[in-house]
Structures are given as C-alpha cells and as structure tokens.
Coordinates of C-alpha atoms in Angstrom, one line a residue:
Chain A
X10 CA -0.5 27.8 19.8
X11 CA -3.9 27.1 18.3
X12 CA -6.2 29.9 17.3
X13 CA -8.7 31.1 19.8
X14 CA -12.3 29.8 19.2
X15 CA -14.7 31.8 17.2
X16 CA -17.1 32.5 20.0
X17 CA -18.5 35.9 20.8
X18 CA -17.0 37.0 24.2
X19 CA -20.5 38.2 25.2
X20 CA -21.9 34.8 24.9
X21 CA -19.2 33.5 27.1
X22 CA -19.9 36.2 29.5
X23 CA -23.6 35.5 29.9
X24 CA -23.3 31.7 29.6
X25 CA -20.8 31.6 32.4
X26 CA -23.2 33.6 34.6
X27 CA -26.3 31.6 33.9
X28 CA -26.2 28.4 31.9
X29 CA -22.8 27.1 33.0
X30 CA -22.4 28.6 36.4
X31 CA -18.9 27.7 37.7
X32 CA -20.1 26.3 41.0
X33 CA -23.3 24.7 39.9
X34 CA -22.1 22.9 36.8
X35 CA -18.3 22.7 37.2
X36 CA -18.3 22.3 40.9
X37 CA -15.6 24.8 41.4
X38 CA -15.2 26.8 44.6
X39 CA -17.4 24.5 46.6
X40 CA -15.5 24.7 49.9
X41 CA -16.2 28.3 50.7
X42 CA -19.5 28.0 48.8
X43 CA -20.7 25.6 51.5
X44 CA -19.0 26.9 54.6
X45 CA -19.7 30.7 54.1
X46 CA -23.3 30.6 52.9
X47 CA -25.1 30.7 56.3
X48 CA -25.8 34.4 56.1
X49 CA -26.8 36.5 53.2
X50 CA -24.6 39.5 54.0
X51 CA -21.4 37.6 54.5
X52 CA -22.0 35.5 51.5
X53 CA -22.6 38.4 49.3
X54 CA -19.4 40.1 50.6
X55 CA -17.4 37.0 49.7
X56 CA -19.1 36.9 46.3
X57 CA -17.9 40.5 45.7
X58 CA -14.4 39.7 46.8
X59 CA -14.2 36.6 44.6
X60 CA -15.5 38.5 41.5
X61 CA -12.9 41.2 42.1
X62 CA -10.0 38.8 42.5
X63 CA -11.2 36.7 39.6
X64 CA -11.1 39.5 37.1
X65 CA -7.8 40.7 38.4
X66 CA -6.1 37.3 38.3
X67 CA -7.5 36.4 34.9
X68 CA -5.9 39.5 33.4
X69 CA -2.6 38.9 35.1
X70 CA -2.5 35.2 34.4
X71 CA -3.3 35.8 30.8
X72 CA -0.4 38.2 30.4
X73 CA 2.0 36.0 32.3
X74 CA 1.0 33.0 30.3
X75 CA 1.2 34.7 26.9
X76 CA 4.3 36.7 27.4
X77 CA 6.4 34.6 29.9
X78 CA 5.3 31.0 30.1
X79 CA 4.7 30.3 26.4
X80 CA 7.8 31.9 25.0
X81 CA 10.0 30.1 27.5
X82 CA 8.2 26.8 26.8
X83 CA 7.4 26.3 30.5
X84 CA 3.8 25.1 29.9
X85 CA 4.3 22.2 32.3
X86 CA 5.0 24.7 35.1
X87 CA 1.7 26.6 34.6
X88 CA 0.0 25.3 37.7
X89 CA 2.8 26.7 39.9
X90 CA 2.9 30.0 38.0
X91 CA -0.8 30.5 38.2
X92 CA -1.2 29.7 41.9
X93 CA 1.7 32.0 42.8
X94 CA 0.2 34.8 40.7
X95 CA -3.1 34.3 42.5
X96 CA -1.5 34.2 46.0
X97 CA 0.5 37.4 45.1
X98 CA -2.5 39.2 43.6
X99 CA -4.6 38.5 46.6
X100 CA -1.9 40.0 48.8
X101 CA -1.6 43.0 46.6
X102 CA -5.3 43.6 46.4
X103 CA -5.4 43.4 50.2
X104 CA -2.6 45.9 50.6
X105 CA -4.1 48.3 48.0
X106 CA -7.5 48.1 49.6
X107 CA -6.2 48.8 53.0
X108 CA -4.4 51.8 51.7
X109 CA -7.1 53.3 49.4
X110 CA -10.4 51.8 50.4
X111 CA -10.2 51.1 54.1
X112 CA -13.9 50.8 54.5
X113 CA -14.2 48.1 51.9
X114 CA -11.2 46.4 53.4
X115 CA -12.9 46.1 56.7
X116 CA -15.9 44.5 55.0
X117 CA -14.1 42.2 52.6
X118 CA -10.7 41.8 54.3
X119 CA -11.5 38.7 56.2
X120 CA -12.4 36.9 53.0
X121 CA -9.4 37.7 51.0
X122 CA -7.0 35.1 52.4
X123 CA -9.7 32.4 51.9
X124 CA -9.8 33.2 48.2
X125 CA -6.3 31.9 47.4
X126 CA -7.5 28.4 47.9
X127 CA -10.8 28.9 46.1
X128 CA -10.7 26.4 43.3
X129 CA -12.8 28.6 41.0
X130 CA -10.1 31.2 40.6
X131 CA -7.4 28.7 39.6
X132 CA -10.1 26.9 37.5
X133 CA -10.8 30.0 35.4
X134 CA -7.1 30.4 34.6
X135 CA -6.8 26.8 33.6
X136 CA -9.9 26.8 31.5
X137 CA -8.8 29.9 29.8
X138 CA -5.6 28.3 28.7
X139 CA -7.1 24.9 27.7
X140 CA -9.8 26.6 25.6
X141 CA -7.2 29.0 23.9
X142 CA -9.3 32.1 24.7
X143 CA -8.0 35.5 23.5
X144 CA -7.8 38.4 25.8
X145 CA -11.3 39.7 25.6
X146 CA -12.8 36.2 25.8
X147 CA -10.7 35.5 28.9
X148 CA -11.6 38.8 30.6
X149 CA -15.3 38.4 30.1
X150 CA -15.1 34.7 31.0
X151 CA -13.4 35.7 34.3
X152 CA -15.9 38.5 35.0
X153 CA -18.9 36.3 34.1
X154 CA -17.7 33.4 36.2
X155 CA -17.1 35.7 39.1
X156 CA -20.6 37.3 38.8
X157 CA -22.1 33.8 38.4
X158 CA -20.4 32.7 41.6
X159 CA -21.6 35.7 43.5
X160 CA -25.2 35.1 42.2
X161 CA -25.1 31.5 43.2
X162 CA -23.7 32.0 46.7
X163 CA -26.1 34.9 47.5
X164 CA -29.1 32.8 46.3
X165 CA -27.9 29.8 48.4
X166 CA -27.4 32.0 51.5
X167 CA -30.8 33.6 51.1
X168 CA -32.4 30.1 50.9
X169 CA -30.4 28.8 53.8
X170 CA -31.5 31.7 56.0
X171 CA -35.0 30.4 55.6
X172 CA -34.3 26.7 56.0
X173 CA -32.2 27.2 59.1
X174 CA -35.4 27.9 60.9
X175 CA -37.3 24.9 59.6
X176 CA -37.4 21.4 61.1
X177 CA -35.5 18.8 59.0
X178 CA -34.5 15.2 59.8
X179 CA -31.6 15.2 62.3
X180 CA -29.1 13.7 59.8
X181 CA -29.8 16.3 57.2
X182 CA -29.1 19.3 59.4
X183 CA -26.3 21.4 57.9
X184 CA -24.3 20.2 55.0
X185 CA -26.8 17.5 53.9
X186 CA -29.7 19.9 53.4
X187 CA -27.3 22.4 51.8
X188 CA -26.3 19.9 49.1
X189 CA -30.0 19.1 48.4
X190 CA -30.7 22.8 48.0
X191 CA -27.6 23.2 45.7
X192 CA -28.8 20.2 43.6
X193 CA -32.2 21.9 43.1
X194 CA -30.6 25.1 42.2
X195 CA -28.4 23.4 39.7
X196 CA -31.4 21.8 38.1
X197 CA -33.1 25.2 37.9
X198 CA -30.1 26.8 36.3
X199 CA -29.9 23.9 33.8
X200 CA -33.3 25.1 32.6
X201 CA -31.6 28.1 31.1
X202 CA -29.6 26.0 28.8
X203 CA -30.1 26.8 25.2
X204 CA -31.2 30.4 25.6
X205 CA -28.0 31.4 23.8
X206 CA -27.6 30.4 20.2
X207 CA -24.1 30.1 18.9
X208 CA -23.5 32.5 16.1
Chain B
X6 CA 9.5 30.2 63.8
X7 CA 11.2 33.5 63.4
X8 CA 14.1 33.6 60.9
X9 CA 16.0 36.5 59.3
X10 CA 15.3 37.9 55.8
X11 CA 18.4 36.4 54.3
X12 CA 17.5 33.0 55.6
X13 CA 13.9 33.3 54.2
X14 CA 15.1 34.3 50.8
X15 CA 17.8 31.7 50.6
X16 CA 15.3 29.0 51.8
X17 CA 12.8 30.0 49.2
X18 CA 15.3 30.0 46.4
X19 CA 16.7 26.6 47.4
X20 CA 13.2 25.1 47.6
X21 CA 12.2 26.6 44.2
X22 CA 15.3 25.4 42.5
X23 CA 15.0 21.8 43.9
X24 CA 11.3 21.5 42.9
X25 CA 11.7 23.2 39.5
X26 CA 14.6 20.9 38.8
X27 CA 12.6 17.9 39.8
X28 CA 9.7 18.9 37.5
X29 CA 12.0 19.7 34.6
X30 CA 13.4 16.2 35.0
X31 CA 10.1 14.5 35.1
X32 CA 8.9 16.5 32.2
X33 CA 11.9 15.7 30.1
X34 CA 11.6 12.0 30.9
X35 CA 8.0 11.8 29.7
X36 CA 7.9 14.4 27.0
X37 CA 8.5 11.9 24.1
X38 CA 5.9 9.5 25.5
X39 CA 3.3 12.2 25.7
X40 CA 3.9 13.4 22.2
X41 CA 3.7 9.9 21.0
X42 CA 0.4 9.4 22.9
X43 CA -1.1 12.4 21.3
X44 CA -0.2 11.1 17.8
X45 CA -1.7 7.7 18.6
X46 CA -4.8 9.3 20.0
X47 CA -5.2 11.3 16.8
X48 CA -4.8 8.2 14.7
X49 CA -7.3 6.3 16.9
X50 CA -9.8 9.1 16.4
X51 CA -9.4 9.0 12.6
X52 CA -9.9 5.2 12.7
X53 CA -12.9 5.5 15.1
X54 CA -14.5 8.1 12.8
X55 CA -14.9 5.5 10.1
X56 CA -16.1 2.9 12.5
X57 CA -13.0 0.8 13.0
X58 CA -12.8 -0.5 16.6
X59 CA -9.6 0.8 18.2
X60 CA -9.9 -1.0 21.6
X61 CA -6.9 -3.2 22.3
X62 CA -5.7 -2.9 18.7
X63 CA -2.2 -1.8 17.6
X64 CA -3.5 1.6 16.4
X65 CA -0.3 2.7 14.7
X66 CA -0.1 -0.6 12.8
X67 CA -3.7 -0.5 11.6
X68 CA -3.4 3.1 10.7
X69 CA -0.2 2.7 8.6
X70 CA -1.9 -0.3 7.0
X71 CA -5.1 1.3 6.0
X72 CA -4.9 5.1 5.9
X73 CA -3.3 7.3 3.3
X74 CA -3.0 11.0 3.8
X75 CA -4.4 13.2 1.1
X76 CA -4.5 16.9 0.6
X77 CA -6.8 19.3 -1.1
X78 CA -6.1 23.0 -0.9
X79 CA -5.6 23.6 2.9
X80 CA -7.4 20.5 4.1
X81 CA -5.5 17.4 5.0
X82 CA -7.8 14.4 5.0
X83 CA -7.4 10.6 5.1
X84 CA -8.7 7.9 2.8
X85 CA -9.1 4.7 4.6
X86 CA -9.4 1.2 3.0
X87 CA -12.1 -0.6 4.9
X88 CA -11.6 -3.8 2.8
X89 CA -10.3 -4.6 -0.7
X90 CA -13.0 -2.8 -2.6
X91 CA -14.4 -0.2 -0.1
X92 CA -12.8 3.1 0.8
X93 CA -14.1 5.9 3.0
X94 CA -12.8 9.4 3.8
X95 CA -12.0 10.7 7.3
X96 CA -12.4 14.5 7.1
X97 CA -11.3 16.9 9.8
X98 CA -13.8 19.4 11.1
X99 CA -13.5 22.3 13.5
X100 CA -15.9 24.9 14.9
X101 CA -17.1 26.8 17.9
X102 CA -18.8 24.9 20.7
X103 CA -20.3 26.6 23.7
X104 CA -17.0 27.0 25.5
X105 CA -14.2 26.3 23.1
X106 CA -13.3 24.9 19.8
X107 CA -14.6 21.5 18.9
X108 CA -12.4 19.5 16.7
X109 CA -12.7 16.0 15.3
X110 CA -13.1 13.8 12.3
X111 CA -16.2 12.7 10.4
X112 CA -16.1 9.6 8.3
X113 CA -17.8 10.1 4.9
X114 CA -18.6 7.7 2.1
X115 CA -16.6 8.3 -1.1
X116 CA -19.7 9.6 -2.9
X117 CA -20.2 12.1 -0.1
X118 CA -23.8 10.9 0.5
X119 CA -23.7 9.7 4.1
X120 CA -21.8 9.8 7.3
X121 CA -20.1 6.6 8.4
X122 CA -19.0 7.8 11.8
X123 CA -17.9 10.6 14.0
X124 CA -15.0 11.2 16.4
X125 CA -13.9 14.1 18.5
X126 CA -10.3 14.9 19.1
X127 CA -10.7 18.1 21.1
X128 CA -13.6 19.5 23.0
X129 CA -13.9 21.5 26.2
X130 CA -17.6 21.4 26.8
X131 CA -19.0 21.2 30.4
X132 CA -18.3 17.7 31.8
X133 CA -21.6 15.8 32.3
X134 CA -23.5 18.2 30.0
X135 CA -22.0 19.3 26.7
X136 CA -19.1 17.0 27.3
X137 CA -21.4 14.1 26.7
X138 CA -21.0 14.6 22.9
X139 CA -18.0 12.3 23.3
X140 CA -20.2 9.5 24.6
X141 CA -20.7 6.6 22.2
X142 CA -24.4 6.7 22.0
X143 CA -24.3 10.3 20.7
X144 CA -21.6 9.6 18.1
X145 CA -23.1 6.3 17.0
X146 CA -26.4 7.8 16.1
X147 CA -24.7 9.8 13.3
X148 CA -23.7 6.7 11.6
X149 CA -25.6 6.4 8.3
X150 CA -27.0 9.9 8.5
X151 CA -27.6 11.3 5.1
X152 CA -25.5 14.2 3.8
X153 CA -28.0 14.9 1.0
X154 CA -30.1 17.3 3.2
X155 CA -29.4 19.5 6.2
X156 CA -28.9 17.4 9.4
X157 CA -31.4 18.1 12.1
X158 CA -32.4 16.6 15.4
X159 CA -35.9 15.0 15.7
X160 CA -37.9 12.0 15.0
X161 CA -37.5 12.1 11.3
X162 CA -33.7 11.9 11.4
X163 CA -33.6 9.7 14.6
X164 CA -31.0 12.0 16.1
X165 CA -31.2 13.0 19.7
X166 CA -29.8 16.2 21.2
X167 CA -28.3 16.0 24.8
X168 CA -30.5 17.0 27.7
X169 CA -29.4 20.2 29.4
X170 CA -26.8 20.8 26.6
X171 CA -28.8 22.3 23.8
X172 CA -26.2 24.8 22.8
X173 CA -23.4 22.2 22.5
X174 CA -25.7 19.8 20.6
X175 CA -26.7 22.5 18.2
X176 CA -23.0 23.5 17.8
X177 CA -22.2 20.0 16.6
X178 CA -24.9 20.2 14.0
X179 CA -23.9 23.6 12.9
X180 CA -20.3 22.4 12.4
X181 CA -21.4 19.4 10.4
X182 CA -23.8 21.3 8.2
X183 CA -21.1 23.9 7.7
X184 CA -18.7 21.3 6.6
X185 CA -21.2 20.1 4.0
X186 CA -21.2 23.5 2.4
X187 CA -17.5 24.0 2.5
X188 CA -15.0 21.2 2.6
X189 CA -17.3 18.5 1.4
X190 CA -18.4 20.7 -1.5
X191 CA -14.9 21.4 -2.5
X192 CA -13.9 17.8 -2.3
X193 CA -16.9 16.7 -4.4
X194 CA -16.1 19.3 -7.1
X195 CA -12.5 18.3 -7.1
X196 CA -13.5 14.7 -7.6
X197 CA -15.7 15.5 -10.5
X198 CA -12.9 17.2 -12.4
Chain C
X9 CA -4.1 13.5 71.5
X10 CA -2.6 10.1 70.5
X11 CA -1.2 10.0 67.0
X12 CA -0.5 6.3 66.4
X13 CA -1.4 4.7 63.1
X14 CA -4.7 3.3 64.2
X15 CA -6.2 6.6 65.4
X16 CA -4.9 8.4 62.3
X17 CA -6.6 5.7 60.2
X18 CA -9.9 5.8 62.0
X19 CA -10.0 9.5 62.2
X20 CA -9.4 10.1 58.5
X21 CA -11.6 7.4 57.2
X22 CA -14.6 7.9 59.3
X23 CA -14.8 10.3 62.3
X24 CA -13.3 13.2 60.4
X25 CA -13.6 12.0 56.9
X26 CA -12.6 15.0 54.8
X27 CA -15.6 14.8 52.4
X28 CA -18.6 13.9 54.4
X29 CA -17.6 15.4 57.8
X30 CA -15.5 18.4 57.0
X31 CA -17.0 19.1 53.5
X32 CA -13.5 19.7 52.1
X33 CA -12.2 18.9 48.7
X34 CA -15.6 18.8 47.1
X35 CA -14.5 21.1 44.3
X36 CA -12.6 18.6 42.3
X37 CA -14.4 15.6 43.7
X38 CA -17.9 15.9 42.2
X39 CA -17.1 16.8 38.6
X40 CA -15.4 13.5 37.9
X41 CA -17.8 11.2 39.7
X42 CA -20.0 10.2 36.8
X43 CA -17.5 7.4 35.9
X44 CA -15.8 5.0 38.4
X45 CA -12.7 4.9 36.4
X46 CA -12.1 8.6 36.4
X47 CA -12.9 8.8 40.1
X48 CA -10.4 6.1 40.9
X49 CA -7.6 7.8 39.0
X50 CA -8.5 11.1 40.6
X51 CA -8.5 9.5 44.1
X52 CA -5.2 7.8 43.5
X53 CA -3.7 11.1 42.3
X54 CA -4.9 12.9 45.4
X55 CA -3.6 10.1 47.7
X56 CA -0.2 10.4 46.1
X57 CA -0.2 14.2 46.5
X58 CA -1.5 14.4 50.1
X59 CA 0.9 11.6 51.3
X60 CA 4.0 13.0 49.7
X61 CA 3.3 16.7 50.4
X62 CA 2.5 15.9 54.0
X63 CA 5.8 14.0 54.2
X64 CA 7.8 16.7 52.6
X65 CA 6.3 19.5 54.5
X66 CA 6.7 17.6 57.8
X67 CA 10.3 16.9 57.0
X68 CA 10.9 20.6 56.3
X69 CA 8.7 21.8 59.2
X70 CA 11.6 23.1 61.3
X71 CA 13.3 24.8 58.4
X72 CA 10.4 26.7 56.9
X73 CA 10.2 30.3 58.0
X74 CA 6.8 31.2 59.3
X75 CA 6.4 34.2 57.0
X76 CA 6.4 32.2 53.8
X77 CA 4.8 29.0 55.1
X78 CA 1.8 29.2 52.8
X79 CA 3.7 29.9 49.7
X80 CA 6.1 27.0 50.4
X81 CA 3.2 24.7 51.0
X82 CA 1.6 25.7 47.8
X83 CA 4.8 25.3 45.9
X84 CA 5.4 21.8 47.2
X85 CA 1.8 20.7 46.6
X86 CA 1.8 22.2 43.1
X87 CA 5.0 20.3 42.3
X88 CA 3.5 17.0 43.2
X89 CA 0.4 17.7 41.3
X90 CA 2.4 18.5 38.2
X91 CA 4.2 15.1 38.6
X92 CA 0.8 13.4 38.8
X93 CA -0.5 15.3 35.8
X94 CA 2.5 14.4 33.6
X95 CA 2.3 10.8 34.8
X96 CA -1.4 10.5 33.9
X97 CA -0.8 12.2 30.5
X98 CA 2.0 9.8 29.7
X99 CA 0.4 6.6 30.8
X100 CA -3.3 7.1 30.7
X101 CA -4.0 9.5 27.8
X102 CA -7.7 8.8 27.6
X103 CA -8.4 9.4 31.3
X104 CA -6.3 12.5 31.1
X105 CA -8.6 14.0 28.5
X106 CA -11.7 13.0 30.6
X107 CA -10.3 14.6 33.7
X108 CA -9.2 17.8 31.9
X109 CA -8.3 20.6 34.2
X110 CA -9.5 18.8 37.3
X111 CA -6.1 17.2 37.9
X112 CA -4.5 20.6 38.1
X113 CA -7.3 21.7 40.5
X114 CA -6.0 19.2 43.1
X115 CA -3.6 22.0 44.0
X116 CA -6.5 24.0 45.5
X117 CA -8.1 20.9 47.1
X118 CA -8.5 22.0 50.6
X119 CA -7.8 18.5 52.0
X120 CA -4.2 18.7 51.2
X121 CA -3.6 22.2 52.6
X122 CA -5.8 21.2 55.5
X123 CA -3.7 18.1 56.4
X124 CA -0.5 20.1 55.9
X125 CA -1.6 22.8 58.3
X126 CA -3.4 20.7 60.9
X127 CA -1.1 17.7 61.0
X128 CA 2.1 17.8 59.1
X129 CA 3.2 21.0 60.9
X130 CA 3.3 19.3 64.2
X131 CA 4.2 15.7 63.6
X132 CA 7.1 13.6 62.3
X133 CA 7.4 12.8 58.6
X134 CA 6.4 9.1 58.7
X135 CA 3.1 9.5 60.6
X136 CA 2.3 12.6 58.4
X137 CA 2.8 10.5 55.4
X138 CA 0.2 8.0 56.6
X139 CA -2.1 10.8 57.8
X140 CA -2.0 12.2 54.3
X141 CA -2.4 8.8 52.7
X142 CA -5.4 7.9 54.8
X143 CA -7.1 11.3 54.2
X144 CA -6.7 10.5 50.5
X145 CA -8.2 7.1 51.0
X146 CA -11.1 8.5 52.9
X147 CA -11.7 10.9 50.1
X148 CA -11.4 8.2 47.4
X149 CA -13.9 5.9 49.2
X150 CA -16.6 8.5 49.2
X151 CA -15.8 9.4 45.6
X152 CA -16.1 5.8 44.6
X153 CA -19.4 5.4 46.4
X154 CA -20.9 8.4 44.6
X155 CA -19.4 7.3 41.3
X156 CA -20.7 3.7 41.6
X157 CA -24.3 4.8 42.1
X158 CA -24.1 7.5 39.4
X159 CA -22.5 5.2 36.9
X160 CA -25.0 2.3 37.6
X161 CA -28.0 4.5 37.4
X162 CA -26.8 7.0 34.8
X163 CA -25.1 4.6 32.3
X164 CA -26.1 1.1 33.5
X165 CA -22.4 0.2 33.7
X166 CA -19.7 -0.5 36.4
X167 CA -16.2 0.3 35.3
X168 CA -17.6 0.3 31.7
X169 CA -19.0 -3.2 32.0
X170 CA -22.7 -3.4 31.3
X171 CA -24.7 -4.4 34.4
X172 CA -28.1 -3.2 33.2
X173 CA -29.7 -6.6 33.4
X174 CA -33.2 -5.3 34.1
X175 CA -33.1 -3.1 31.1
X176 CA -34.2 0.0 32.9
X177 CA -33.9 3.4 31.2
X178 CA -30.7 5.3 32.2
X179 CA -31.3 8.2 34.6
X180 CA -30.0 11.3 32.9
X181 CA -30.3 13.2 36.1
X182 CA -27.5 11.0 37.5
X183 CA -25.1 12.0 34.7
X184 CA -25.7 15.7 34.9
X185 CA -24.3 17.8 37.8
X186 CA -27.4 18.0 40.0
X187 CA -27.2 14.2 40.4
X188 CA -23.8 14.5 42.1
X189 CA -25.2 17.0 44.6
X190 CA -28.1 14.8 45.5
X191 CA -25.9 11.7 45.9
X192 CA -23.5 13.5 48.2
X193 CA -26.4 14.8 50.3
X194 CA -27.7 11.2 50.7
X195 CA -24.3 9.9 51.7
X196 CA -23.9 12.7 54.3
X197 CA -27.3 11.9 55.6
X198 CA -26.5 8.2 56.0
X199 CA -23.2 8.9 57.7
X200 CA -24.6 11.4 60.2
X201 CA -27.6 9.1 60.7
X202 CA -25.2 6.3 61.8
X203 CA -23.3 8.7 64.1
X204 CA -26.5 10.1 65.6
X205 CA -27.7 6.6 66.4
X206 CA -24.4 5.7 68.0
X207 CA -24.6 8.7 70.2
X208 CA -28.1 7.8 71.3
X209 CA -27.1 4.3 72.2
X210 CA -24.3 5.6 74.3
X211 CA -26.6 8.0 76.1
X212 CA -29.2 5.3 76.8
X213 CA -26.4 3.0 78.1
X214 CA -25.3 5.7 80.5
X215 CA -28.8 6.2 81.7
X216 CA -29.2 2.5 82.3
X217 CA -26.1 2.3 84.4
X218 CA -27.4 5.0 86.7

C-alpha cells in the first residue's frame, strides 16, 4: 500500500463541496439528481439522506477495506464488497431510524432505498481507495461530497421550481432544460477553482 | 416467489460461491498480464519523459537497450542514452495534487539546467479539469524549460496553466520547483564530488 | 405487449432509449465522453454487462427468492463488472487509466438494474439477453454522439486523428464538464423535437381523415 497523499483533509473537505462537486464535475449521482429535483423540499430531504449515508458508508468501507480486503488480498473483489456494505448500511440506517427517530424516518424513509443505486456513494468509496486516503481524509471527503451533493440538488430544485412555470420550446420541457441549467451551474462552480492553494 | 429461510440462505451461498470462484479464476488468469502491463507502462513513462516516442515501439526492448538504473540515497533514477554521445536523466517526482498524489518522471539534461520532458505515471485529478495535465500539449510545453530559475506560468516562460484547474496546475509547478531544491540539488552535489 | 426481437430493438434504441428518454445511466456516461475511444470502451463494457446480467438473472428468475432479489441482482452485476474491469486492465492498460473508477461505477448504472427489474424478471433468457444488449447499444450510440462532437470541438480530433482542417481554436468548454451537460441537453432536444413532430403529423392525418 502506498502512502496517503500529503493533502490537508480540510482542503479535501471544502474542495469536494465547492470546486469539485461530485455531481457537477464528476457526474456522479446523476440519476436521482435529475429525477428528484422537481421540488425544493423533497430534493433537500434526499440531499440530507445522501449526506448521512455517505458519511456512514465511507467510514465502514474504509474499515472493511483496510482490515479485511487488503490483508486477504481480495482487492479485485472490492466492488462487490463495497456495494454490499452500502446496501446493508442503508438497510441498517433505515431500521435504526424507524426505531429511534420515527419522525425523520417518515420524512427521509422513501429516499433510502433509492440511495443504494446512487453512483455517488459507491464513487466516494472507490475514489477513496484509488487515492490512498487515510481515515481523516476519507471521512472529510465523504462528508464534503455529501454536503456538496445536497447543495447542488437543492440549488437545482430551487431553480427548477421557477423554470417549471416559464414557457420554453416544446422539445426542451423537462430533462432538456434541466441539463442546460446543470451545465450553467457547473460553469458557475468552476469559477471557484483555485480558491484553495495547496499547502 | 415465497421460499423458506433455509432455501434463501442456501441459494445465496451457492450464488456467492459460484461468482466468487468465477472471479477468482478470471483474476488469476490475468494477474500476470496486468503486472506486466504495469511494468511496461512505467517504462513507457520513463522513456516518454525524455522525449522518446513510445507509440508502436517495443517498449521493453528500447528500455533495456537505453536505460540504466542508478541510485543516490533513497532515489532511484534512470540515465538514458539518447544517442552515442548524449545522455539524459529521468528523475521520479511525487507530490500532492488537488485530490491525490501525483507521480511521474521528469527528464533532465545531465547538467541539470533544463527539462527535456515530463510524464505522469499516477494522477487522480478530476477528469476533464485537472486530469488534463496528462494531455500532450500540457506536458510538451515543459520541454526546454529552464531549471536555473523558479518555474512559473505566464508569457515570460511560455507555460500555460489549465482553465478551470488552477489548483492542479499550481500543484504540478510546486512539485517541480520542490524537486529542484531537493533531489536535483542532491544529484548535482553528488556529481560535483 | 409483444416481445419479439424487433420491438425490443426499436424500443431500446429509440422509443425508450435509456439515456435520452429515461435519463438513466447518465452517471458514468458523461464523465468519459470527451474522447471517442474512452466512450466506445465504456459502451462495450456496459453492453457486455447488461446483456449477460440480464441473461443470468432471467435464467435464475424462478429460483431467486423475492426477499433477496436486489442483493442477488447487485452481486451478479458486480461480478460481470469486475470481469470487464480485469479484462480492460489486462488488454487496454492506457484506456483503463483514463476510465479510472468509472468502470467500477457501471455497477450502479441504473440501466442495468432497470433492465433486470423491468424485463429480465418476466422474460426468457435469450430475449432478455438481446434486450440487455440493445439497451447497451442505445446507450453507446448516444455516448458516441456526445463524444464525437466534444472531441471534434474540444480537441480537433476524431479517435485521436487530427481533423482540424480549418485550424479553429479548440473549445475548452467542450472538454470541461459543463460541455457534456450542454451536449446532452441538445441531443435530448433534437430527439424530443423529432418525436413531437411525429405526433403532430399523426394528429393532422387523423383530422384529415375525418
């Protein structure tokens, strides 16, 4: 195993929220990003759920990878391992929420099953391994990416609430216009690039 | 379809065993080839860093022919015979990018005065943004850059940073400038002795 | 609903094309579309995985207990993805570096899961195989369209060959992520434009008949 990179975890945290937003620059988690961004409230709910699951699974996947997969030299099976951990974590979070935070469960419950197939969650775990992050870097990378995803989907939903009422060319109604909005958002976020200097 | 618990567990176990076995087989069959590919890719990067074209060439052959491994303290570098009277060094570098460690080789003339080329072996920057450091135009522009002074972007040096990827572009410069103060300095001093 | 080869073909390639109609599988699709070569490999990988996972899951459809259906689907898909990943690494090392983690992300590509849930569960293995294959082809075609335009405008090349005869300046916007979003918006626009026009024609014919 190679050494983890000499990057301050806090830079990773802020950079993954703003300059290299998971969905706007890495295109991860697009499916639900498009289909559940009609309404600000639901979008924000999904964002919260994704952030929660992302932090949770990053921690578990990190531990599983470090202490089980690597010692057994099963690196080639990591996709299976990660996806099963994610599916199981989602299930556990759902059960725990139902038991301890029933109100939150009613709000977020419907989103949880969707999250298993959210590419962003698996993406974080894969990036974490490829980039050899240490624990703190992984944790803040997961948290930052989750918050970044939440920020992006809430912003998109807020814009879409307005554009839903406007008149647009017939062929652009729905997904077409959404992609143009996302493109513009991605350009705006690119403007932040360079605000962090590497120490 | 409703089935009993025993059935469910047995089914899951059987499926898991079959697919894990299949994967283990495929992995074992290709493992050697993958390791070999990685070695070849490393050699190709070393050759590319001194400006030798590696497309459609027997990389291993050329490498064995021209390169010799040398060592100074902890650093393993390569001296490469360009032709009968000219030799250049390929020196490994490593440093933090925006997302992960950037590794590669920089080709340096034997008097340590200028860069002859640049190649990356390992980088995890954002595809389409920072990942563009691996594009030829970006690497080519370092060819001939002077190592006498600090390397900078701008009109004077003729070096361009990448649009939308300022952090990664700066990281590359930082790594190269850092290399000048450390490894290159050490090599130069060792040569003088 | 008829499920012969022709309907399956037409449905997956045009009427219900996964990318432009159902907006599925965008995740892994856009990131690799600034080069045709990468998109082609990605598309072929996806075709392989959808076809074989649909086939396998359809063959097992009467054996899989309902309770663990999702996890079995994920396992089968992940297994095929790993095979693709190992194969690309062994035979196309350069492309493997360019695709990075996106090959692994085929697992969460909603197209595969979608085909497995919507089609392979209810149909025989052979037709499911073709359904998966055509869905993969439908995805690949769109990917290639986007990649073609992005590569021409962004790098002035097609499959790495220089086609920039007019010597125009390369459009950086096409290489960076927003370019992909704009391209896919345009393609969706064109596709729904054609459908809308088709609908209008049908309507006016009906009116004429009356």
